[in-house]
mmCIF file of C-alpha atoms and ligand atoms in Angstrom:
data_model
loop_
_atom_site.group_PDB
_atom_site.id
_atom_site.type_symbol
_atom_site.label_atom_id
_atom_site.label_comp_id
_atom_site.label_asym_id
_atom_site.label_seq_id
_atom_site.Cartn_x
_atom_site.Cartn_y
_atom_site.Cartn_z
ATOM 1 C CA UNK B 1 117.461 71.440 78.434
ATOM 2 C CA UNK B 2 120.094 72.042 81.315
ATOM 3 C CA UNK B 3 119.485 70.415 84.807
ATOM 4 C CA UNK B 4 118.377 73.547 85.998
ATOM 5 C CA UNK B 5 115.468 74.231 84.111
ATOM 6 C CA UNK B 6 114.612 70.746 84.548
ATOM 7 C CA UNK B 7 113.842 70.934 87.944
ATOM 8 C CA UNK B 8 111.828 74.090 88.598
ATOM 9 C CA UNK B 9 109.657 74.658 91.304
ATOM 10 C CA UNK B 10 105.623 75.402 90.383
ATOM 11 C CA UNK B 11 105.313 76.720 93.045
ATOM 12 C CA UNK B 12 107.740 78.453 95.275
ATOM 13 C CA UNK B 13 106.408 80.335 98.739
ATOM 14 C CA UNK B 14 108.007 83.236 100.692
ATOM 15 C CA UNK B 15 108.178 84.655 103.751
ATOM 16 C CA UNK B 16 109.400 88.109 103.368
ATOM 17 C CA UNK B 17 110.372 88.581 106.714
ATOM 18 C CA UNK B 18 113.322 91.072 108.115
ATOM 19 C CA UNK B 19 112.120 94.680 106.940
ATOM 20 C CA UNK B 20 111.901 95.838 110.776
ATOM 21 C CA UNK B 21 115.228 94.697 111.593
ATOM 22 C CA UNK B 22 116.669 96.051 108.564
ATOM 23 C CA UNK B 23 115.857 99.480 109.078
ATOM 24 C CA UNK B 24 115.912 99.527 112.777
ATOM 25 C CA UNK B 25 119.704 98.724 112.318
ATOM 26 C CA UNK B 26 119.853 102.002 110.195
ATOM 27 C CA UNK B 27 117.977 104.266 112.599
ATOM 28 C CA UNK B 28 115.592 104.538 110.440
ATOM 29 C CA UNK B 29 111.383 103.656 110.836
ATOM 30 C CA UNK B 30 110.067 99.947 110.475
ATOM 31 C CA UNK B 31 107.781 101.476 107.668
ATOM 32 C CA UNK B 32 110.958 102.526 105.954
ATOM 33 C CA UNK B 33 112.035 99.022 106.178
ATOM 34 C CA UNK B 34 108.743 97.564 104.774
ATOM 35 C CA UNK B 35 108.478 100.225 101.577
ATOM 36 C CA UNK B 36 112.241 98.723 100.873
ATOM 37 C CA UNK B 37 111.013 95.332 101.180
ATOM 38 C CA UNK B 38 107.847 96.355 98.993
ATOM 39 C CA UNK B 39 110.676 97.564 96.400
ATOM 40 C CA UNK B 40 112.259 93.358 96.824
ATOM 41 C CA UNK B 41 109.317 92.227 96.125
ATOM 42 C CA UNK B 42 109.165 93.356 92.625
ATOM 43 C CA UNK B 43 112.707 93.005 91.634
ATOM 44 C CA UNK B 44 113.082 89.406 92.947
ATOM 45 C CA UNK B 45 108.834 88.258 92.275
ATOM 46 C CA UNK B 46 109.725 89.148 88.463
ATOM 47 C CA UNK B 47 113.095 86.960 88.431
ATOM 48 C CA UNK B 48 111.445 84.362 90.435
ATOM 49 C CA UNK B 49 107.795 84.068 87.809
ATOM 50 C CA UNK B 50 111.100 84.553 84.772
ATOM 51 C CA UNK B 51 112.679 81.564 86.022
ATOM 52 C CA UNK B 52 109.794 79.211 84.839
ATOM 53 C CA UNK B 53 108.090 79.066 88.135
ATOM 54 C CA UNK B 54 104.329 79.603 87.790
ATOM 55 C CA UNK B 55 103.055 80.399 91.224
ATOM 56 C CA UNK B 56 104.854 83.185 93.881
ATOM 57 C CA UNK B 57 103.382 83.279 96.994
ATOM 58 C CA UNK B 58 104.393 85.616 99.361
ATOM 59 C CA UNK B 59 103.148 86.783 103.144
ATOM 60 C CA UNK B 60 102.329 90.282 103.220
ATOM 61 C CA UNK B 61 100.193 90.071 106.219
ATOM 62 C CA UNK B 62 98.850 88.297 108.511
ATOM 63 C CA UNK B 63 96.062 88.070 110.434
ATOM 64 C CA UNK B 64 98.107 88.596 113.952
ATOM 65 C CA UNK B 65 99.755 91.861 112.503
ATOM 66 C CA UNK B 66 97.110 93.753 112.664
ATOM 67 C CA UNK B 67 98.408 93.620 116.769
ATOM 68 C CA UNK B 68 101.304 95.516 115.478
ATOM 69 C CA UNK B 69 100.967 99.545 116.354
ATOM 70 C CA UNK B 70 98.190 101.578 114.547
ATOM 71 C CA UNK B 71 101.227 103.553 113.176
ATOM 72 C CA UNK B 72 102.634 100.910 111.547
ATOM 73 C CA UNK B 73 99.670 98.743 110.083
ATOM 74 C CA UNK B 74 98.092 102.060 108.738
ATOM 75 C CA UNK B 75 101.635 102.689 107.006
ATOM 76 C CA UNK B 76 101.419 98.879 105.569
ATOM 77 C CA UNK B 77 97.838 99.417 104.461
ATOM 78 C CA UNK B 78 98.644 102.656 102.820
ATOM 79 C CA UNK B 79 101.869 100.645 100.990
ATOM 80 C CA UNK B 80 99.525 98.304 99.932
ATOM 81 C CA UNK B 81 97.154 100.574 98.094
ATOM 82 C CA UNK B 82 100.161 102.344 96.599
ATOM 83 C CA UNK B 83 101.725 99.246 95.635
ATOM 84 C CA UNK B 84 98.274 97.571 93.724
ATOM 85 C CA UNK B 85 97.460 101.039 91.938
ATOM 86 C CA UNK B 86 100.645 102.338 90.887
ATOM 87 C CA UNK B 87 103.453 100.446 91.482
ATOM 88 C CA UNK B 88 102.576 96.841 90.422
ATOM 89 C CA UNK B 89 102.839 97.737 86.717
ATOM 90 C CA UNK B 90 105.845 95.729 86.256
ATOM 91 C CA UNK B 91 103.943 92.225 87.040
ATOM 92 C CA UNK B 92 101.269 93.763 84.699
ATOM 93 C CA UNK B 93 103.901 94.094 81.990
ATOM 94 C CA UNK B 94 105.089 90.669 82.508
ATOM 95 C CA UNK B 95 101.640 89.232 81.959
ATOM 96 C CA UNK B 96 101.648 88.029 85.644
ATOM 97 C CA UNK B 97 98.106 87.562 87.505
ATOM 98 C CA UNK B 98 97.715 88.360 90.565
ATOM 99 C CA UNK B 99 95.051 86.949 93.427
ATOM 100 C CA UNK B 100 94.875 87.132 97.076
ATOM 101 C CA UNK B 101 94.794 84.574 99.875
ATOM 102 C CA UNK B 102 93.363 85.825 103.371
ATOM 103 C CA UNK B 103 89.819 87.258 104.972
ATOM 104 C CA UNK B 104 88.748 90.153 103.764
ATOM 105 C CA UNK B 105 87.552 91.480 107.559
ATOM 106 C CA UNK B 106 88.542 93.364 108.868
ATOM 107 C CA UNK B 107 90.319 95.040 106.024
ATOM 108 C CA UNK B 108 89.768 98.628 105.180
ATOM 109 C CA UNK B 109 88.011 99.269 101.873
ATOM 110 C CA UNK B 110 90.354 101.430 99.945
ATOM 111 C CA UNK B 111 92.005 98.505 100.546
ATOM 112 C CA UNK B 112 89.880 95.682 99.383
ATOM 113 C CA UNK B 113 88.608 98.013 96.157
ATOM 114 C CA UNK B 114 92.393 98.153 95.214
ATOM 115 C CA UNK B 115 92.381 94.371 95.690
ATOM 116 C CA UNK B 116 89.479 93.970 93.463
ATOM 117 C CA UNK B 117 91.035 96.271 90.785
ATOM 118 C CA UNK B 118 94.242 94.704 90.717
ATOM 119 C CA UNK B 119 92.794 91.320 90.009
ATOM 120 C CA UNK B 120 90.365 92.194 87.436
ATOM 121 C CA UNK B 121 92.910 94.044 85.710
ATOM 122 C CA UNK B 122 95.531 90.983 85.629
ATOM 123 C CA UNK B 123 92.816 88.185 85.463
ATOM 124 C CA UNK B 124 93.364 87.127 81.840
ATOM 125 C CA UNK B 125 97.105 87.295 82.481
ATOM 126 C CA UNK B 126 98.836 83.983 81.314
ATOM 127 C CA UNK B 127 102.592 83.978 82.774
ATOM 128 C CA UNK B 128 102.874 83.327 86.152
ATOM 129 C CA UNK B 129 100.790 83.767 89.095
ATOM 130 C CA UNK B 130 101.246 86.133 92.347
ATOM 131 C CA UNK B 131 99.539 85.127 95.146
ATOM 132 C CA UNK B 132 99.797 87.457 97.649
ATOM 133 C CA UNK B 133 98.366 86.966 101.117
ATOM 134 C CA UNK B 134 97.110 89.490 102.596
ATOM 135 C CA UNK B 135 95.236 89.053 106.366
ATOM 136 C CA UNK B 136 96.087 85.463 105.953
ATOM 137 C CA UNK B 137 96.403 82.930 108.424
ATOM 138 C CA UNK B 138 97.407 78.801 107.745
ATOM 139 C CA UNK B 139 94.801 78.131 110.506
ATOM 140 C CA UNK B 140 92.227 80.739 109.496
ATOM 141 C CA UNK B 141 91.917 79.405 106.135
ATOM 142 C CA UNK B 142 91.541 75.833 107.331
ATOM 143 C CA UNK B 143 88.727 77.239 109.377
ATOM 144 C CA UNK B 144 87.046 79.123 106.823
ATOM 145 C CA UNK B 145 86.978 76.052 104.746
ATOM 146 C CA UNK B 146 85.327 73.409 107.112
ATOM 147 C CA UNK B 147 82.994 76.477 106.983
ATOM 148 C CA UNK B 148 82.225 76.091 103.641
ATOM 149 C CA UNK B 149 82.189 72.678 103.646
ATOM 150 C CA UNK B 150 79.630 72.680 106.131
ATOM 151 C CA UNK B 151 77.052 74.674 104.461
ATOM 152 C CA UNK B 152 77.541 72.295 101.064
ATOM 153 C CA UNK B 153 76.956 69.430 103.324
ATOM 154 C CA UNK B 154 73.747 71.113 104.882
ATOM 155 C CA UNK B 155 72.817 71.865 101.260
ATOM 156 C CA UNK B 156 72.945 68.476 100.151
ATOM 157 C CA UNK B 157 76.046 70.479 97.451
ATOM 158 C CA UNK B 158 78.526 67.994 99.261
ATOM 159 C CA UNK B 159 78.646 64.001 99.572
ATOM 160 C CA UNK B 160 81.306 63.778 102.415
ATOM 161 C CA UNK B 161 82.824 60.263 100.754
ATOM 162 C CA UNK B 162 83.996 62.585 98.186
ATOM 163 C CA UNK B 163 86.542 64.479 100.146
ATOM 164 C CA UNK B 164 89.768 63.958 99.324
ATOM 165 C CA UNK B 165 92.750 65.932 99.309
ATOM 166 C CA UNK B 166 91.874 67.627 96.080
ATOM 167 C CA UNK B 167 88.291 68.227 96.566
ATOM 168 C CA UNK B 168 89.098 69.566 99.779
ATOM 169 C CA UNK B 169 91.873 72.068 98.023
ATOM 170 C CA UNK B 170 88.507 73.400 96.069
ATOM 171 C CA UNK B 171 87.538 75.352 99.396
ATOM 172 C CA UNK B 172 90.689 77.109 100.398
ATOM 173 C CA UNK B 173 90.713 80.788 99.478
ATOM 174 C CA UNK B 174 92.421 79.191 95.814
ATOM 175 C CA UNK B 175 92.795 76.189 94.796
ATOM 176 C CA UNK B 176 96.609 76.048 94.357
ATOM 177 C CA UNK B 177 99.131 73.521 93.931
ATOM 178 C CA UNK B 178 101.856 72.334 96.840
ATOM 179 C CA UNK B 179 104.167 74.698 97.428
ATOM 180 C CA UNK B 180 107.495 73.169 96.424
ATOM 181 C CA UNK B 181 110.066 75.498 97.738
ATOM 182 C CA UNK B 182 109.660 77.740 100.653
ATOM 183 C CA UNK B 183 111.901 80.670 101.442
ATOM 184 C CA UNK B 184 111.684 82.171 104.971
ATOM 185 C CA UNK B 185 114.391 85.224 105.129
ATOM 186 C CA UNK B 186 116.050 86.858 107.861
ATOM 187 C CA UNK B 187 117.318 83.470 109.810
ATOM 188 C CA UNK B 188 114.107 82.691 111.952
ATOM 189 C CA UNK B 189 113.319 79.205 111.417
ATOM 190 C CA UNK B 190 109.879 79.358 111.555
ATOM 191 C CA UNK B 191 106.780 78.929 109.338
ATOM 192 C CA UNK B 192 104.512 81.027 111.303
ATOM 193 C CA UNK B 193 101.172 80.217 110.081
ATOM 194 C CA UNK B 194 101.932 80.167 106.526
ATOM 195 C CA UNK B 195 99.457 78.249 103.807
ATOM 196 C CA UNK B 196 99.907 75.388 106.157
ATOM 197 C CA UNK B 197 97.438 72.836 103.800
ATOM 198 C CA UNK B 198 100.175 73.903 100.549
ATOM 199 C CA UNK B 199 103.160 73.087 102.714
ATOM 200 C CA UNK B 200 102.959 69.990 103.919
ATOM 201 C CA UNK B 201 105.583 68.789 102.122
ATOM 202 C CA UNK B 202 107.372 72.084 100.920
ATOM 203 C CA UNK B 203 111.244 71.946 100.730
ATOM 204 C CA UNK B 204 112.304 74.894 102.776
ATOM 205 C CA UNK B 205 115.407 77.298 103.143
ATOM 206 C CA UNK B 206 116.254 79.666 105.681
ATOM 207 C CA UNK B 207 118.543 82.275 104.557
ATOM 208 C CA UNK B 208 120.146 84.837 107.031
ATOM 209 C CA UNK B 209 119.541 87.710 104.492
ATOM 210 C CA UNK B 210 116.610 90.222 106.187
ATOM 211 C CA UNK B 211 114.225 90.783 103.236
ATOM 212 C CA UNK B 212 115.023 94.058 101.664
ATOM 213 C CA UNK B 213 118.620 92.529 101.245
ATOM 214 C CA UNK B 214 117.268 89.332 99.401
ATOM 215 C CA UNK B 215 118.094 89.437 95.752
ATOM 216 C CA UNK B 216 117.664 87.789 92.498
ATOM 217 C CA UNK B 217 121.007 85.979 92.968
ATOM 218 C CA UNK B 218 119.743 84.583 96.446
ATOM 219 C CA UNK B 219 116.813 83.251 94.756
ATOM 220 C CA UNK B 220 118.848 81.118 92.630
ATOM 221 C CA UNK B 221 121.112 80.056 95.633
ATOM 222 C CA UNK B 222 117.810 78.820 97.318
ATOM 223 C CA UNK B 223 116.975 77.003 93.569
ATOM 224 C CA UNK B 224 119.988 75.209 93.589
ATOM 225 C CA UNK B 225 120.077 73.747 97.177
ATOM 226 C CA UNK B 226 116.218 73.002 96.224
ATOM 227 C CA UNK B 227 117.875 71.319 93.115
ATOM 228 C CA UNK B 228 120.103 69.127 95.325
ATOM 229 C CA UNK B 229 117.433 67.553 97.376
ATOM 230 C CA UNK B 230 115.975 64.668 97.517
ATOM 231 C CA UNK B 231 112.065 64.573 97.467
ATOM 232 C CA UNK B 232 110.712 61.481 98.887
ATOM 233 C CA UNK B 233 106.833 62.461 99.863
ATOM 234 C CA UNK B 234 107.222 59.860 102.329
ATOM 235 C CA UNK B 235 108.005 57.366 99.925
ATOM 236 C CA UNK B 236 111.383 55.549 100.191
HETATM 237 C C1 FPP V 1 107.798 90.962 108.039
HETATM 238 O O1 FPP V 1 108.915 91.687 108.496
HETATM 239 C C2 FPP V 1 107.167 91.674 106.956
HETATM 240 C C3 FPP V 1 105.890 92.122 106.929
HETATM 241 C C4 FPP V 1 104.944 91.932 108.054
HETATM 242 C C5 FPP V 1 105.365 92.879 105.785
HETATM 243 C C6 FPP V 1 105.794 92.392 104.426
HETATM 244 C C7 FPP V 1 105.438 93.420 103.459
HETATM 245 C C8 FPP V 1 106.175 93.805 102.408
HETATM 246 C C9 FPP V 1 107.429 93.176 101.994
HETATM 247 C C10 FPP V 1 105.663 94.957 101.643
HETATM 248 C C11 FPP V 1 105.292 94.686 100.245
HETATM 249 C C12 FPP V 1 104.318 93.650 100.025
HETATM 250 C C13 FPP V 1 103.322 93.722 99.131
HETATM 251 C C14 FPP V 1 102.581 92.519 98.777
HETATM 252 C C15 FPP V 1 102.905 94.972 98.486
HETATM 253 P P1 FPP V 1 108.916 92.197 109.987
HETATM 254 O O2 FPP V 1 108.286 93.538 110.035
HETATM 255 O O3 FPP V 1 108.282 91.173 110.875
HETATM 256 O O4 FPP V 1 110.446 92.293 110.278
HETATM 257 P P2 FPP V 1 111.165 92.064 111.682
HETATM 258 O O5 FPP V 1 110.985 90.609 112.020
HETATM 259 O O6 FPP V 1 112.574 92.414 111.396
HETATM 260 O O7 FPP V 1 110.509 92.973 112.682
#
Protein backbone atom coordinates (compact mmCIF):
# COMPACT_ATOMS: atom_id res chain seq x y z
CA UNK A 1 0.00 0.00 0.00
CA UNK A 2 1.45 3.56 -0.91
CA UNK A 3 1.15 6.44 1.70
CA UNK A 4 -1.55 7.75 -0.15
CA UNK A 5 -4.05 5.25 0.05
CA UNK A 6 -3.11 4.89 3.53
CA UNK A 7 -4.43 7.92 4.63
CA UNK A 8 -7.83 8.46 3.02
CA UNK A 9 -10.41 10.51 4.24
CA UNK A 10 -14.06 8.62 5.16
CA UNK A 11 -15.43 11.26 4.90
CA UNK A 12 -14.61 14.32 2.94
CA UNK A 13 -17.27 17.53 2.88
CA UNK A 14 -17.69 20.27 0.22
CA UNK A 15 -18.77 23.44 -0.23
CA UNK A 16 -19.39 23.96 -3.83
CA UNK A 17 -19.37 27.47 -3.76
CA UNK A 18 -18.34 30.01 -6.82
CA UNK A 19 -20.97 29.12 -9.67
CA UNK A 20 -22.38 32.87 -9.52
CA UNK A 21 -19.12 34.40 -9.81
CA UNK A 22 -18.06 32.15 -12.43
CA UNK A 23 -20.55 32.94 -14.85
CA UNK A 24 -21.15 36.47 -13.91
CA UNK A 25 -17.45 36.97 -15.05
CA UNK A 26 -18.60 35.51 -18.48
CA UNK A 27 -21.73 37.61 -18.92
CA UNK A 28 -23.53 34.94 -18.67
CA UNK A 29 -26.73 34.00 -15.93
CA UNK A 30 -25.94 32.71 -12.28
CA UNK A 31 -28.17 29.65 -13.33
CA UNK A 32 -25.71 29.08 -16.11
CA UNK A 33 -23.08 29.05 -13.54
CA UNK A 34 -24.91 26.57 -11.21
CA UNK A 35 -25.92 23.88 -14.23
CA UNK A 36 -21.86 24.04 -14.82
CA UNK A 37 -21.26 23.46 -11.30
CA UNK A 38 -24.09 20.66 -11.35
CA UNK A 39 -21.85 19.18 -14.35
CA UNK A 40 -18.48 19.37 -11.36
CA UNK A 41 -20.29 17.71 -9.27
CA UNK A 42 -20.39 14.53 -11.11
CA UNK A 43 -17.04 14.52 -12.67
CA UNK A 44 -15.15 15.31 -9.41
CA UNK A 45 -18.07 13.31 -6.72
CA UNK A 46 -17.11 10.09 -8.91
CA UNK A 47 -13.15 10.66 -8.56
CA UNK A 48 -13.60 11.69 -5.06
CA UNK A 49 -16.11 8.14 -3.89
CA UNK A 50 -13.03 6.26 -6.61
CA UNK A 51 -10.40 7.42 -4.43
CA UNK A 52 -11.48 5.13 -1.45
CA UNK A 53 -13.41 7.75 0.33
CA UNK A 54 -16.82 6.46 1.46
CA UNK A 55 -18.88 9.48 2.28
CA UNK A 56 -19.19 12.93 -0.18
CA UNK A 57 -21.01 15.48 1.25
CA UNK A 58 -21.72 18.37 -0.55
CA UNK A 59 -24.00 21.79 0.04
CA UNK A 60 -26.46 22.17 -2.56
CA UNK A 61 -28.68 24.39 -0.61
CA UNK A 62 -29.32 25.91 2.13
CA UNK A 63 -31.90 26.91 4.09
CA UNK A 64 -31.02 30.90 3.68
CA UNK A 65 -31.00 30.49 -0.23
CA UNK A 66 -34.22 30.20 -0.62
CA UNK A 67 -33.75 34.43 0.03
CA UNK A 68 -32.02 34.31 -3.23
CA UNK A 69 -34.46 35.68 -6.28
CA UNK A 70 -37.53 33.50 -7.26
CA UNK A 71 -35.71 33.36 -10.67
CA UNK A 72 -32.92 31.80 -9.49
CA UNK A 73 -34.10 29.25 -6.72
CA UNK A 74 -36.87 28.05 -9.20
CA UNK A 75 -33.89 27.50 -11.79
CA UNK A 76 -31.92 25.48 -8.84
CA UNK A 77 -35.05 23.51 -8.00
CA UNK A 78 -35.70 22.69 -11.57
CA UNK A 79 -31.65 21.54 -11.79
CA UNK A 80 -32.29 19.52 -9.04
CA UNK A 81 -35.13 17.47 -10.41
CA UNK A 82 -33.21 17.17 -13.67
CA UNK A 83 -30.17 16.21 -11.99
CA UNK A 84 -31.94 13.18 -9.54
CA UNK A 85 -34.06 11.79 -12.62
CA UNK A 86 -31.83 11.89 -15.43
CA UNK A 87 -28.60 12.95 -14.91
CA UNK A 88 -27.36 11.14 -11.74
CA UNK A 89 -26.96 7.84 -13.63
CA UNK A 90 -23.32 7.93 -13.38
CA UNK A 91 -23.32 7.60 -9.33
CA UNK A 92 -25.97 4.87 -10.08
CA UNK A 93 -23.44 3.09 -12.28
CA UNK A 94 -20.81 3.38 -9.75
CA UNK A 95 -22.93 1.68 -7.13
CA UNK A 96 -22.94 4.98 -5.11
CA UNK A 97 -26.03 5.68 -2.62
CA UNK A 98 -27.28 8.60 -2.30
CA UNK A 99 -29.32 10.34 0.87
CA UNK A 100 -30.18 13.78 1.79
CA UNK A 101 -29.44 16.01 4.76
CA UNK A 102 -31.88 19.12 5.29
CA UNK A 103 -35.87 19.86 6.09
CA UNK A 104 -38.03 18.87 3.77
CA UNK A 105 -40.35 22.34 4.20
CA UNK A 106 -40.67 24.15 2.51
CA UNK A 107 -39.51 22.21 -0.48
CA UNK A 108 -41.63 21.81 -3.52
CA UNK A 109 -42.89 18.29 -4.18
CA UNK A 110 -41.65 17.45 -7.60
CA UNK A 111 -38.89 18.03 -5.68
CA UNK A 112 -39.09 15.89 -2.64
CA UNK A 113 -40.78 12.84 -4.93
CA UNK A 114 -37.48 13.03 -7.00
CA UNK A 115 -35.68 12.89 -3.64
CA UNK A 116 -37.57 9.91 -2.61
CA UNK A 117 -36.94 8.16 -5.99
CA UNK A 118 -33.43 8.75 -6.11
CA UNK A 119 -32.85 7.15 -2.77
CA UNK A 120 -34.91 4.17 -3.13
CA UNK A 121 -33.38 3.53 -6.31
CA UNK A 122 -29.61 3.72 -4.90
CA UNK A 123 -30.49 2.36 -1.34
CA UNK A 124 -28.89 -1.08 -1.67
CA UNK A 125 -25.90 0.60 -3.31
CA UNK A 126 -22.58 -0.53 -1.58
CA UNK A 127 -19.63 1.90 -2.86
CA UNK A 128 -19.64 5.08 -1.51
CA UNK A 129 -22.12 7.35 -0.16
CA UNK A 130 -23.47 10.93 -1.49
CA UNK A 131 -24.89 12.94 0.89
CA UNK A 132 -26.26 15.75 -0.53
CA UNK A 133 -27.81 18.56 1.47
CA UNK A 134 -30.39 20.00 0.28
CA UNK A 135 -32.40 22.98 2.51
CA UNK A 136 -29.82 22.27 5.08
CA UNK A 137 -28.70 24.31 7.77
CA UNK A 138 -25.67 23.30 10.66
CA UNK A 139 -28.02 25.08 13.14
CA UNK A 140 -31.34 23.81 11.80
CA UNK A 141 -30.36 20.33 12.16
CA UNK A 142 -29.10 20.81 15.70
CA UNK A 143 -32.54 22.18 16.31
CA UNK A 144 -34.48 19.58 14.76
CA UNK A 145 -32.65 17.11 16.85
CA UNK A 146 -33.13 18.48 20.48
CA UNK A 147 -36.63 18.19 18.87
CA UNK A 148 -36.52 14.74 18.64
CA UNK A 149 -34.85 14.21 21.56
CA UNK A 150 -37.44 15.85 23.38
CA UNK A 151 -40.35 13.85 22.38
CA UNK A 152 -38.17 10.40 23.26
CA UNK A 153 -37.62 11.93 26.58
CA UNK A 154 -41.45 12.77 27.01
CA UNK A 155 -42.00 9.20 25.80
CA UNK A 156 -40.01 7.66 28.33
CA UNK A 157 -37.92 6.28 24.50
CA UNK A 158 -34.88 8.30 26.00
CA UNK A 159 -32.84 8.01 29.43
CA UNK A 160 -30.95 11.41 29.21
CA UNK A 161 -27.62 9.72 31.07
CA UNK A 162 -27.35 7.97 27.87
CA UNK A 163 -26.46 10.84 25.65
CA UNK A 164 -23.32 10.88 24.43
CA UNK A 165 -21.77 12.01 21.41
CA UNK A 166 -22.82 8.97 19.48
CA UNK A 167 -26.24 8.52 20.70
CA UNK A 168 -26.77 11.99 20.08
CA UNK A 169 -25.37 11.50 16.23
CA UNK A 170 -28.56 8.91 16.06
CA UNK A 171 -30.92 12.09 15.74
CA UNK A 172 -29.29 14.20 13.10
CA UNK A 173 -30.95 13.90 9.71
CA UNK A 174 -28.09 10.66 9.31
CA UNK A 175 -26.10 9.34 11.42
CA UNK A 176 -22.71 9.97 9.72
CA UNK A 177 -19.23 9.88 10.63
CA UNK A 178 -16.82 13.21 11.22
CA UNK A 179 -16.13 14.78 8.33
CA UNK A 180 -12.37 14.52 7.87
CA UNK A 181 -11.57 16.85 5.09
CA UNK A 182 -13.53 19.85 4.16
CA UNK A 183 -13.22 21.68 0.87
CA UNK A 184 -14.76 25.19 0.65
CA UNK A 185 -14.01 26.57 -3.12
CA UNK A 186 -13.87 29.88 -4.51
CA UNK A 187 -11.43 31.55 -1.66
CA UNK A 188 -14.14 32.56 1.02
CA UNK A 189 -12.97 31.29 4.20
CA UNK A 190 -16.00 30.49 5.64
CA UNK A 191 -18.04 27.45 6.79
CA UNK A 192 -21.35 29.01 6.55
CA UNK A 193 -23.57 26.79 8.40
CA UNK A 194 -22.30 23.62 7.14
CA UNK A 195 -22.99 20.06 9.14
CA UNK A 196 -21.57 21.97 12.02
CA UNK A 197 -22.00 18.64 14.65
CA UNK A 198 -19.66 16.50 11.64
CA UNK A 199 -17.08 19.26 11.59
CA UNK A 200 -15.91 19.86 14.64
CA UNK A 201 -12.77 18.71 14.01
CA UNK A 202 -12.70 18.58 10.07
CA UNK A 203 -9.30 19.46 8.41
CA UNK A 204 -10.22 22.16 5.98
CA UNK A 205 -8.85 23.74 2.64
CA UNK A 206 -9.74 26.75 0.93
CA UNK A 207 -8.91 26.73 -2.62
CA UNK A 208 -9.24 29.92 -4.85
CA UNK A 209 -10.77 27.80 -7.71
CA UNK A 210 -14.80 28.97 -8.08
CA UNK A 211 -16.60 25.60 -8.30
CA UNK A 212 -17.30 24.84 -11.87
CA UNK A 213 -13.41 25.21 -12.29
CA UNK A 214 -12.65 22.59 -9.46
CA UNK A 215 -11.38 19.38 -10.91
CA UNK A 216 -10.37 15.92 -10.20
CA UNK A 217 -6.71 17.02 -10.03
CA UNK A 218 -7.67 19.74 -7.33
CA UNK A 219 -9.21 17.12 -5.34
CA UNK A 220 -6.06 15.34 -5.01
CA UNK A 221 -4.11 18.65 -4.30
CA UNK A 222 -6.58 19.13 -1.31
CA UNK A 223 -5.75 15.07 -0.41
CA UNK A 224 -2.30 15.65 -0.22
CA UNK A 225 -2.10 18.85 1.96
CA UNK A 226 -4.84 16.75 4.06
CA UNK A 227 -2.07 14.01 3.91
CA UNK A 228 0.55 16.38 5.38
CA UNK A 229 -1.28 17.33 8.47
CA UNK A 230 -1.11 16.61 11.62
CA UNK A 231 -4.37 15.45 13.44
CA UNK A 232 -4.22 15.94 17.06
CA UNK A 233 -8.17 15.93 18.23
CA UNK A 234 -6.96 17.97 20.94
CA UNK A 235 -4.64 15.53 22.06
CA UNK A 236 -0.90 16.44 22.17
C1 LIG B 1 -22.97 28.38 -4.27
O1 LIG B 1 -22.46 29.23 -5.27
C2 LIG B 1 -23.68 27.28 -4.89
C3 LIG B 1 -24.98 26.97 -4.71
C4 LIG B 1 -25.88 27.74 -3.82
C5 LIG B 1 -25.61 25.86 -5.43
C6 LIG B 1 -24.77 24.61 -5.58
C7 LIG B 1 -25.43 23.76 -6.56
C8 LIG B 1 -24.81 23.03 -7.50
C9 LIG B 1 -23.36 22.89 -7.64
C10 LIG B 1 -25.69 22.34 -8.46
C11 LIG B 1 -25.64 20.87 -8.45
C12 LIG B 1 -25.91 20.23 -7.19
C13 LIG B 1 -26.64 19.11 -7.05
C14 LIG B 1 -26.61 18.38 -5.79
C15 LIG B 1 -27.51 18.58 -8.10
P1 LIG B 1 -22.96 30.73 -5.30
O2 LIG B 1 -24.18 30.80 -6.14
O3 LIG B 1 -23.14 31.23 -3.90
O4 LIG B 1 -21.76 31.45 -5.98
P2 LIG B 1 -21.27 32.94 -5.73
O5 LIG B 1 -20.75 32.98 -4.32
O6 LIG B 1 -20.20 33.12 -6.73
O7 LIG B 1 -22.45 33.85 -5.94
Amino acid sequence: MNKESKNIPDHVGIIMDGNGRWATKRGLSRSLGHLEGSKTLEKTGIHILKKGVKILSVFAFSTENFKRSEEEVTYLMNLFIDMFTKKCKEFKKNNVKVIFSGRKSPLRSDVLDAMDKLVEDTKNNTKGILNICLNYGGQEELIDASKKIAIDYQNGKLDLDTLNKESFAKYLYNDLPPIDLLIRTSGEYRISNFMLYQMAYSEMTFPDTLFPDFTPKEFDIALEEYQKRNRRFGGV
